[in-house]
Structure formats: C-alpha cells, structure tokens
Amino acid sequence: MKAFAISKPLVVSLIATPLFLFAAVASAGAGHGSYLLAKILFPFTMLSTLVFGSIIVPAIALAVLQFPFYGFILGRANVKNSLGTRAAVLLLIHMLAVAACFILIGDNFS
C-alpha cells in the first residue's frame, strides 16, 4: 500500500510531463509564438533565461524533471499524511516563480 501511495502522484506527473512540454513548445512556436504557457508551466526554466539569455540544455533538463520531482515530493507526502500541506507549499513556490517570470521576463526574454 505504501508503494502505491508514493507511485500514484509520481505516475500522474510522468504522464503529465510530456503533455505539458508539448503544450509549452507548441505555444512557443519555435520562438515565434507566445511563451505564456512556458512561463506558467515551467517558470524555473524560464527564469534561467535571465542569466543565459536563452533556454539552454540544462534548463530543458530542469523542465523535464520539474513535474516528476513534484510527483516524488507529493508521493512522499502522501505516505506521511501531509499531502495537503506539501501540495500547498509546492503550489506557493511554483506560483511565486510564475509571478517572477511575469515581472522579470519580457515577451522574448528581454
């Protein structure tokens, strides 16, 4: 039962990750679209553009690992009966990063 409690959020995050990545890349239109979804779904990767000026390979790896990391954290919290608290903390951190993206990053990383 413990393994199921850990794996359920992780499995959901593993399924969601490629869908979210596709949506973000498709909306960005190879640099000719909008980065709105990328800022909302992958704010930590987008914040890295402040330092590097573009999305670099390690930042792409961060985007690929972001939601599985969330799933792992939530899976562990599920076992310890602290899912609500940990989910709220993750959501707060994520939303702060999204807000930082909208405040600090222009439409084309300017």
PDB file of C-alpha atoms in Angstrom:
ATOM      1  CA  MET A   1       0.000   0.000   0.000  1.00  0.00           C
ATOM      2  CA  LYS A   2       2.886   2.359   0.792  1.00  0.00           C
ATOM      3  CA  ALA A   3       4.404   1.864  -2.669  1.00  0.00           C
ATOM      4  CA  PHE A   4       1.067   2.743  -4.286  1.00  0.00           C
ATOM      5  CA  ALA A   5       0.787   5.919  -2.192  1.00  0.00           C
ATOM      6  CA  ILE A   6       4.216   7.032  -3.400  1.00  0.00           C
ATOM      7  CA  SER A   7       3.801   5.953  -7.001  1.00  0.00           C
ATOM      8  CA  LYS A   8       0.377   7.423  -7.753  1.00  0.00           C
ATOM      9  CA  PRO A   9       1.461  11.120  -7.764  1.00  0.00           C
ATOM     10  CA  LEU A  10       4.707  10.181  -9.493  1.00  0.00           C
ATOM     11  CA  VAL A  11       2.917   8.259 -12.258  1.00  0.00           C
ATOM     12  CA  VAL A  12       0.491  11.139 -12.785  1.00  0.00           C
ATOM     13  CA  SER A  13       3.413  13.566 -13.050  1.00  0.00           C
ATOM     14  CA  LEU A  14       5.220  11.289 -15.513  1.00  0.00           C
ATOM     15  CA  ILE A  15       2.131  11.224 -17.716  1.00  0.00           C
ATOM     16  CA  ALA A  16       1.585  14.990 -17.427  1.00  0.00           C
ATOM     17  CA  THR A  17       5.192  15.993 -18.165  1.00  0.00           C
ATOM     18  CA  PRO A  18       5.302  15.184 -21.905  1.00  0.00           C
ATOM     19  CA  LEU A  19       1.851  16.720 -22.384  1.00  0.00           C
ATOM     20  CA  PHE A  20       2.928  19.918 -20.627  1.00  0.00           C
ATOM     21  CA  LEU A  21       6.219  20.013 -22.550  1.00  0.00           C
ATOM     22  CA  PHE A  22       4.398  19.605 -25.862  1.00  0.00           C
ATOM     23  CA  ALA A  23       1.902  22.349 -24.970  1.00  0.00           C
ATOM     24  CA  ALA A  24       4.665  24.771 -23.947  1.00  0.00           C
ATOM     25  CA  VAL A  25       6.795  24.105 -27.039  1.00  0.00           C
ATOM     26  CA  ALA A  26       3.791  24.241 -29.385  1.00  0.00           C
ATOM     27  CA  SER A  27       2.605  27.550 -27.955  1.00  0.00           C
ATOM     28  CA  ALA A  28       6.116  28.990 -28.214  1.00  0.00           C
ATOM     29  CA  GLY A  29       6.071  28.191 -31.944  1.00  0.00           C
ATOM     30  CA  ALA A  30       9.841  27.638 -32.235  1.00  0.00           C
ATOM     31  CA  GLY A  31      10.428  31.128 -30.880  1.00  0.00           C
ATOM     32  CA  HIS A  32       7.737  32.830 -32.971  1.00  0.00           C
ATOM     33  CA  GLY A  33       4.782  32.282 -30.671  1.00  0.00           C
ATOM     34  CA  SER A  34       3.948  33.049 -27.078  1.00  0.00           C
ATOM     35  CA  TYR A  35       5.937  31.950 -24.044  1.00  0.00           C
ATOM     36  CA  LEU A  36       2.870  32.305 -21.817  1.00  0.00           C
ATOM     37  CA  LEU A  37       2.401  28.557 -21.238  1.00  0.00           C
ATOM     38  CA  ALA A  38       6.133  28.042 -20.737  1.00  0.00           C
ATOM     39  CA  LYS A  39       6.159  30.748 -18.067  1.00  0.00           C
ATOM     40  CA  ILE A  40       3.170  29.201 -16.308  1.00  0.00           C
ATOM     41  CA  LEU A  41       4.182  25.540 -16.551  1.00  0.00           C
ATOM     42  CA  PHE A  42       7.982  25.793 -16.379  1.00  0.00           C
ATOM     43  CA  PRO A  43       8.818  29.011 -14.530  1.00  0.00           C
ATOM     44  CA  PHE A  44      12.190  27.844 -13.211  1.00  0.00           C
ATOM     45  CA  THR A  45      13.413  27.085 -16.726  1.00  0.00           C
ATOM     46  CA  MET A  46      12.115  30.423 -17.933  1.00  0.00           C
ATOM     47  CA  LEU A  47      13.806  32.247 -15.056  1.00  0.00           C
ATOM     48  CA  SER A  48      17.125  30.767 -16.187  1.00  0.00           C
ATOM     49  CA  THR A  49      16.833  32.941 -19.302  1.00  0.00           C
ATOM     50  CA  LEU A  50      17.573  35.950 -17.111  1.00  0.00           C
ATOM     51  CA  VAL A  51      21.096  34.599 -16.667  1.00  0.00           C
ATOM     52  CA  PHE A  52      21.717  32.929 -20.031  1.00  0.00           C
ATOM     53  CA  GLY A  53      19.566  34.966 -22.422  1.00  0.00           C
ATOM     54  CA  SER A  54      18.005  31.872 -23.951  1.00  0.00           C
ATOM     55  CA  ILE A  55      16.761  28.428 -22.978  1.00  0.00           C
ATOM     56  CA  ILE A  56      19.848  26.214 -22.674  1.00  0.00           C
ATOM     57  CA  VAL A  57      20.094  22.415 -22.471  1.00  0.00           C
ATOM     58  CA  PRO A  58      20.459  22.182 -18.659  1.00  0.00           C
ATOM     59  CA  ALA A  59      17.340  24.344 -18.327  1.00  0.00           C
ATOM     60  CA  ILE A  60      15.472  21.977 -20.646  1.00  0.00           C
ATOM     61  CA  ALA A  61      16.547  19.112 -18.388  1.00  0.00           C
ATOM     62  CA  LEU A  62      15.176  21.087 -15.446  1.00  0.00           C
ATOM     63  CA  ALA A  63      11.837  21.402 -17.266  1.00  0.00           C
ATOM     64  CA  VAL A  64      11.752  17.657 -17.984  1.00  0.00           C
ATOM     65  CA  LEU A  65      12.454  16.832 -14.332  1.00  0.00           C
ATOM     66  CA  GLN A  66      10.258  19.503 -12.708  1.00  0.00           C
ATOM     67  CA  PHE A  67       6.908  17.695 -12.619  1.00  0.00           C
ATOM     68  CA  PRO A  68       8.387  14.256 -11.795  1.00  0.00           C
ATOM     69  CA  PHE A  69      10.121  15.991  -8.864  1.00  0.00           C
ATOM     70  CA  TYR A  70       6.768  17.434  -7.811  1.00  0.00           C
ATOM     71  CA  GLY A  71       5.263  13.949  -8.099  1.00  0.00           C
ATOM     72  CA  PHE A  72       8.023  12.445  -5.971  1.00  0.00           C
ATOM     73  CA  ILE A  73       7.596  15.099  -3.267  1.00  0.00           C
ATOM     74  CA  LEU A  74       3.818  14.656  -3.278  1.00  0.00           C
ATOM     75  CA  GLY A  75       4.159  10.868  -3.213  1.00  0.00           C
ATOM     76  CA  ARG A  76       6.359  11.035  -0.122  1.00  0.00           C
ATOM     77  CA  ALA A  77       3.910  13.482   1.454  1.00  0.00           C
ATOM     78  CA  ASN A  78       1.052  11.113   0.671  1.00  0.00           C
ATOM     79  CA  VAL A  79       2.747   8.384   2.698  1.00  0.00           C
ATOM     80  CA  LYS A  80       3.324  10.748   5.629  1.00  0.00           C
ATOM     81  CA  ASN A  81      -0.269  12.064   5.550  1.00  0.00           C
ATOM     82  CA  SER A  82       0.909  15.588   4.778  1.00  0.00           C
ATOM     83  CA  LEU A  83      -0.191  15.759   1.160  1.00  0.00           C
ATOM     84  CA  GLY A  84      -2.319  18.890   1.554  1.00  0.00           C
ATOM     85  CA  THR A  85       0.390  20.866   3.304  1.00  0.00           C
ATOM     86  CA  ARG A  86       3.152  19.849   0.909  1.00  0.00           C
ATOM     87  CA  ALA A  87       0.923  20.432  -2.117  1.00  0.00           C
ATOM     88  CA  ALA A  88       0.138  23.930  -0.834  1.00  0.00           C
ATOM     89  CA  VAL A  89       3.843  24.689  -0.305  1.00  0.00           C
ATOM     90  CA  LEU A  90       4.737  23.406  -3.793  1.00  0.00           C
ATOM     91  CA  LEU A  91       1.917  25.446  -5.300  1.00  0.00           C
ATOM     92  CA  LEU A  92       3.073  28.568  -3.461  1.00  0.00           C
ATOM     93  CA  ILE A  93       6.672  28.136  -4.623  1.00  0.00           C
ATOM     94  CA  HIS A  94       5.533  27.471  -8.183  1.00  0.00           C
ATOM     95  CA  MET A  95       3.199  30.483  -8.209  1.00  0.00           C
ATOM     96  CA  LEU A  96       5.939  32.758  -6.827  1.00  0.00           C
ATOM     97  CA  ALA A  97       8.204  31.598  -9.657  1.00  0.00           C
ATOM     98  CA  VAL A  98       5.409  32.234 -12.191  1.00  0.00           C
ATOM     99  CA  ALA A  99       4.910  35.725 -10.774  1.00  0.00           C
ATOM    100  CA  ALA A 100       8.658  36.357 -11.033  1.00  0.00           C
ATOM    101  CA  CYS A 101       8.531  35.286 -14.679  1.00  0.00           C
ATOM    102  CA  PHE A 102       5.800  37.770 -15.492  1.00  0.00           C
ATOM    103  CA  ILE A 103       7.527  40.565 -13.602  1.00  0.00           C
ATOM    104  CA  LEU A 104      11.117  39.983 -14.739  1.00  0.00           C
ATOM    105  CA  ILE A 105      10.922  38.395 -18.204  1.00  0.00           C
ATOM    106  CA  GLY A 106       9.649  40.198 -21.285  1.00  0.00           C
ATOM    107  CA  ASP A 107       7.863  38.542 -24.171  1.00  0.00           C
ATOM    108  CA  ASN A 108      11.135  37.458 -25.779  1.00  0.00           C
ATOM    109  CA  PHE A 109      13.456  37.228 -22.758  1.00  0.00           C
ATOM    110  CA  SER A 110      14.211  40.943 -22.854  1.00  0.00           C
TER     111      SER A 110
END
